[in-house]
Amino acid sequence: QEPLTASMLAAAPLHEQKQMIGERLYPLVHNVHSQLAGKITGMLLEIDNSELLLMLESPESLHAKIEEAVAVLQAHQAME
Amino acid sequence: RKSTLNPNAKEFNPRSFSQPK
């Protein structure tokens, strides 16, 4: 699968752009946290597209964000 | 530092994803 680029994204309708990024992000998140993959991906998709593209290219920064998302979720669940 | 991630974000549903074997 070819890497997702900014120009590929720009050619897509706005509402499709997050879906396109999500389709790339989801399997990577699933590798780390299969149970929470949908939720974590949804949280990450609120980040700017330009930053998300960088994260797709950088496993280290992606993993850091995934861990951050898990920590936020756990803190949120602990409060309820 | 407070995270900017939102725990109430909508869950993402992939169109096409198969479990890796």
PDB file of C-alpha atoms in Angstrom:
ATOM      1  CA  GLN A   1       0.000   0.000   0.000  1.00  0.00           C
ATOM      2  CA  GLU A   2       1.432   3.351  -1.015  1.00  0.00           C
ATOM      3  CA  PRO A   3       1.905   5.980   1.707  1.00  0.00           C
ATOM      4  CA  LEU A   4      -0.818   8.532   2.198  1.00  0.00           C
ATOM      5  CA  THR A   5       0.350  11.974   1.061  1.00  0.00           C
ATOM      6  CA  ALA A   6      -0.907  15.494   1.610  1.00  0.00           C
ATOM      7  CA  SER A   7      -1.788  15.796  -2.076  1.00  0.00           C
ATOM      8  CA  MET A   8      -3.832  12.586  -1.998  1.00  0.00           C
ATOM      9  CA  LEU A   9      -5.699  13.981   0.978  1.00  0.00           C
ATOM     10  CA  ALA A  10      -6.208  17.386  -0.599  1.00  0.00           C
ATOM     11  CA  ALA A  11      -7.876  15.710  -3.589  1.00  0.00           C
ATOM     12  CA  ALA A  12     -10.507  14.138  -1.337  1.00  0.00           C
ATOM     13  CA  PRO A  13     -13.615  15.819   0.107  1.00  0.00           C
ATOM     14  CA  LEU A  14     -13.124  17.179   3.635  1.00  0.00           C
ATOM     15  CA  HIS A  15     -15.291  14.581   5.356  1.00  0.00           C
ATOM     16  CA  GLU A  16     -13.410  11.824   3.517  1.00  0.00           C
ATOM     17  CA  GLN A  17      -9.988  13.022   4.662  1.00  0.00           C
ATOM     18  CA  LYS A  18     -10.353  11.872   8.267  1.00  0.00           C
ATOM     19  CA  GLN A  19     -11.746   8.550   7.074  1.00  0.00           C
ATOM     20  CA  MET A  20      -8.742   8.077   4.762  1.00  0.00           C
ATOM     21  CA  ILE A  21      -6.308   8.810   7.569  1.00  0.00           C
ATOM     22  CA  GLY A  22      -8.299   6.634   9.945  1.00  0.00           C
ATOM     23  CA  GLU A  23      -8.084   3.671   7.576  1.00  0.00           C
ATOM     24  CA  ARG A  24      -4.266   3.947   7.705  1.00  0.00           C
ATOM     25  CA  LEU A  25      -4.120   4.666  11.411  1.00  0.00           C
ATOM     26  CA  TYR A  26      -6.516   1.981  12.619  1.00  0.00           C
ATOM     27  CA  PRO A  27      -4.404  -1.107  11.784  1.00  0.00           C
ATOM     28  CA  LEU A  28      -1.358   0.497  13.415  1.00  0.00           C
ATOM     29  CA  VAL A  29      -3.326   1.310  16.565  1.00  0.00           C
ATOM     30  CA  HIS A  30      -4.841  -2.172  16.492  1.00  0.00           C
ATOM     31  CA  ASN A  31      -1.353  -3.687  16.625  1.00  0.00           C
ATOM     32  CA  VAL A  32      -0.737  -1.915  19.914  1.00  0.00           C
ATOM     33  CA  HIS A  33      -4.201  -1.903  21.540  1.00  0.00           C
ATOM     34  CA  SER A  34      -6.633  -4.188  19.749  1.00  0.00           C
ATOM     35  CA  GLN A  35      -9.420  -3.681  22.317  1.00  0.00           C
ATOM     36  CA  LEU A  36      -9.403   0.111  22.194  1.00  0.00           C
ATOM     37  CA  ALA A  37      -8.376   0.587  18.567  1.00  0.00           C
ATOM     38  CA  GLY A  38     -11.620   2.247  17.388  1.00  0.00           C
ATOM     39  CA  LYS A  39     -11.754   4.629  20.321  1.00  0.00           C
ATOM     40  CA  ILE A  40      -8.061   5.551  20.230  1.00  0.00           C
ATOM     41  CA  THR A  41      -8.188   6.088  16.458  1.00  0.00           C
ATOM     42  CA  GLY A  42     -11.206   8.371  16.907  1.00  0.00           C
ATOM     43  CA  MET A  43      -9.332  10.408  19.505  1.00  0.00           C
ATOM     44  CA  LEU A  44      -6.233  10.702  17.332  1.00  0.00           C
ATOM     45  CA  LEU A  45      -8.314  11.785  14.333  1.00  0.00           C
ATOM     46  CA  GLU A  46      -9.161  15.044  16.120  1.00  0.00           C
ATOM     47  CA  ILE A  47      -5.519  16.058  15.626  1.00  0.00           C
ATOM     48  CA  ASP A  48      -4.649  18.210  12.586  1.00  0.00           C
ATOM     49  CA  ASN A  49      -4.274  16.265   9.342  1.00  0.00           C
ATOM     50  CA  SER A  50      -0.747  17.568   8.768  1.00  0.00           C
ATOM     51  CA  GLU A  51       0.344  16.255  12.152  1.00  0.00           C
ATOM     52  CA  LEU A  52      -1.437  12.946  11.549  1.00  0.00           C
ATOM     53  CA  LEU A  53       0.446  12.473   8.277  1.00  0.00           C
ATOM     54  CA  LEU A  54       3.723  12.973  10.139  1.00  0.00           C
ATOM     55  CA  MET A  55       2.647  10.436  12.736  1.00  0.00           C
ATOM     56  CA  LEU A  56       1.891   7.853  10.032  1.00  0.00           C
ATOM     57  CA  GLU A  57       5.503   8.265   8.908  1.00  0.00           C
ATOM     58  CA  SER A  58       6.917   8.078  12.398  1.00  0.00           C
ATOM     59  CA  PRO A  59       6.109   4.944  14.441  1.00  0.00           C
ATOM     60  CA  GLU A  60       7.764   6.444  17.526  1.00  0.00           C
ATOM     61  CA  SER A  61       5.621   9.557  17.658  1.00  0.00           C
ATOM     62  CA  LEU A  62       2.538   7.505  16.804  1.00  0.00           C
ATOM     63  CA  HIS A  63       3.201   5.121  19.680  1.00  0.00           C
ATOM     64  CA  ALA A  64       3.741   8.040  22.034  1.00  0.00           C
ATOM     65  CA  LYS A  65       0.337   9.467  21.021  1.00  0.00           C
ATOM     66  CA  ILE A  66      -1.343   6.087  21.401  1.00  0.00           C
ATOM     67  CA  GLU A  67       0.016   5.790  24.938  1.00  0.00           C
ATOM     68  CA  GLU A  68      -1.130   9.333  25.658  1.00  0.00           C
ATOM     69  CA  ALA A  69      -4.620   8.488  24.399  1.00  0.00           C
ATOM     70  CA  VAL A  70      -4.765   5.371  26.582  1.00  0.00           C
ATOM     71  CA  ALA A  71      -3.698   7.389  29.627  1.00  0.00           C
ATOM     72  CA  VAL A  72      -6.374  10.023  28.920  1.00  0.00           C
ATOM     73  CA  LEU A  73      -9.027   7.329  28.489  1.00  0.00           C
ATOM     74  CA  GLN A  74      -8.057   5.574  31.706  1.00  0.00           C
ATOM     75  CA  ALA A  75      -8.058   8.838  33.658  1.00  0.00           C
ATOM     76  CA  HIS A  76     -11.465   9.647  32.187  1.00  0.00           C
ATOM     77  CA  GLN A  77     -12.886   6.248  33.088  1.00  0.00           C
ATOM     78  CA  ALA A  78     -11.465   6.506  36.597  1.00  0.00           C
ATOM     79  CA  MET A  79     -13.391   9.742  37.118  1.00  0.00           C
ATOM     80  CA  GLU A  80     -16.730   8.209  36.188  1.00  0.00           C
TER      81      GLU A  80
ATOM     82  CA  ARG B   1       1.001  18.965  31.037  1.00  0.00           C
ATOM     83  CA  LYS B   2      -2.626  18.362  30.160  1.00  0.00           C
ATOM     84  CA  SER B   3      -3.272  16.248  27.101  1.00  0.00           C
ATOM     85  CA  THR B   4      -5.197  17.785  24.220  1.00  0.00           C
ATOM     86  CA  LEU B   5      -6.744  14.423  23.397  1.00  0.00           C
ATOM     87  CA  ASN B   6     -10.481  14.171  23.968  1.00  0.00           C
ATOM     88  CA  PRO B   7     -11.735  11.021  25.713  1.00  0.00           C
ATOM     89  CA  ASN B   8     -15.250  11.714  24.374  1.00  0.00           C
ATOM     90  CA  ALA B   9     -14.153  11.586  20.735  1.00  0.00           C
ATOM     91  CA  LYS B  10     -16.298   9.549  18.399  1.00  0.00           C
ATOM     92  CA  GLU B  11     -15.107   6.009  17.845  1.00  0.00           C
ATOM     93  CA  PHE B  12     -13.642   5.306  14.412  1.00  0.00           C
ATOM     94  CA  ASN B  13     -15.122   2.472  12.375  1.00  0.00           C
ATOM     95  CA  PRO B  14     -12.815   1.135   9.682  1.00  0.00           C
ATOM     96  CA  ARG B  15     -14.456   0.258   6.350  1.00  0.00           C
ATOM     97  CA  SER B  16     -12.098  -2.510   5.594  1.00  0.00           C
ATOM     98  CA  PHE B  17      -9.982  -4.174   8.165  1.00  0.00           C
ATOM     99  CA  SER B  18      -9.286  -7.841   8.579  1.00  0.00           C
ATOM    100  CA  GLN B  19      -7.685  -9.266  11.668  1.00  0.00           C
ATOM    101  CA  PRO B  20      -4.073 -10.223  11.012  1.00  0.00           C
ATOM    102  CA  LYS B  21      -3.628 -13.963  11.401  1.00  0.00           C
TER     103      LYS B  21
END
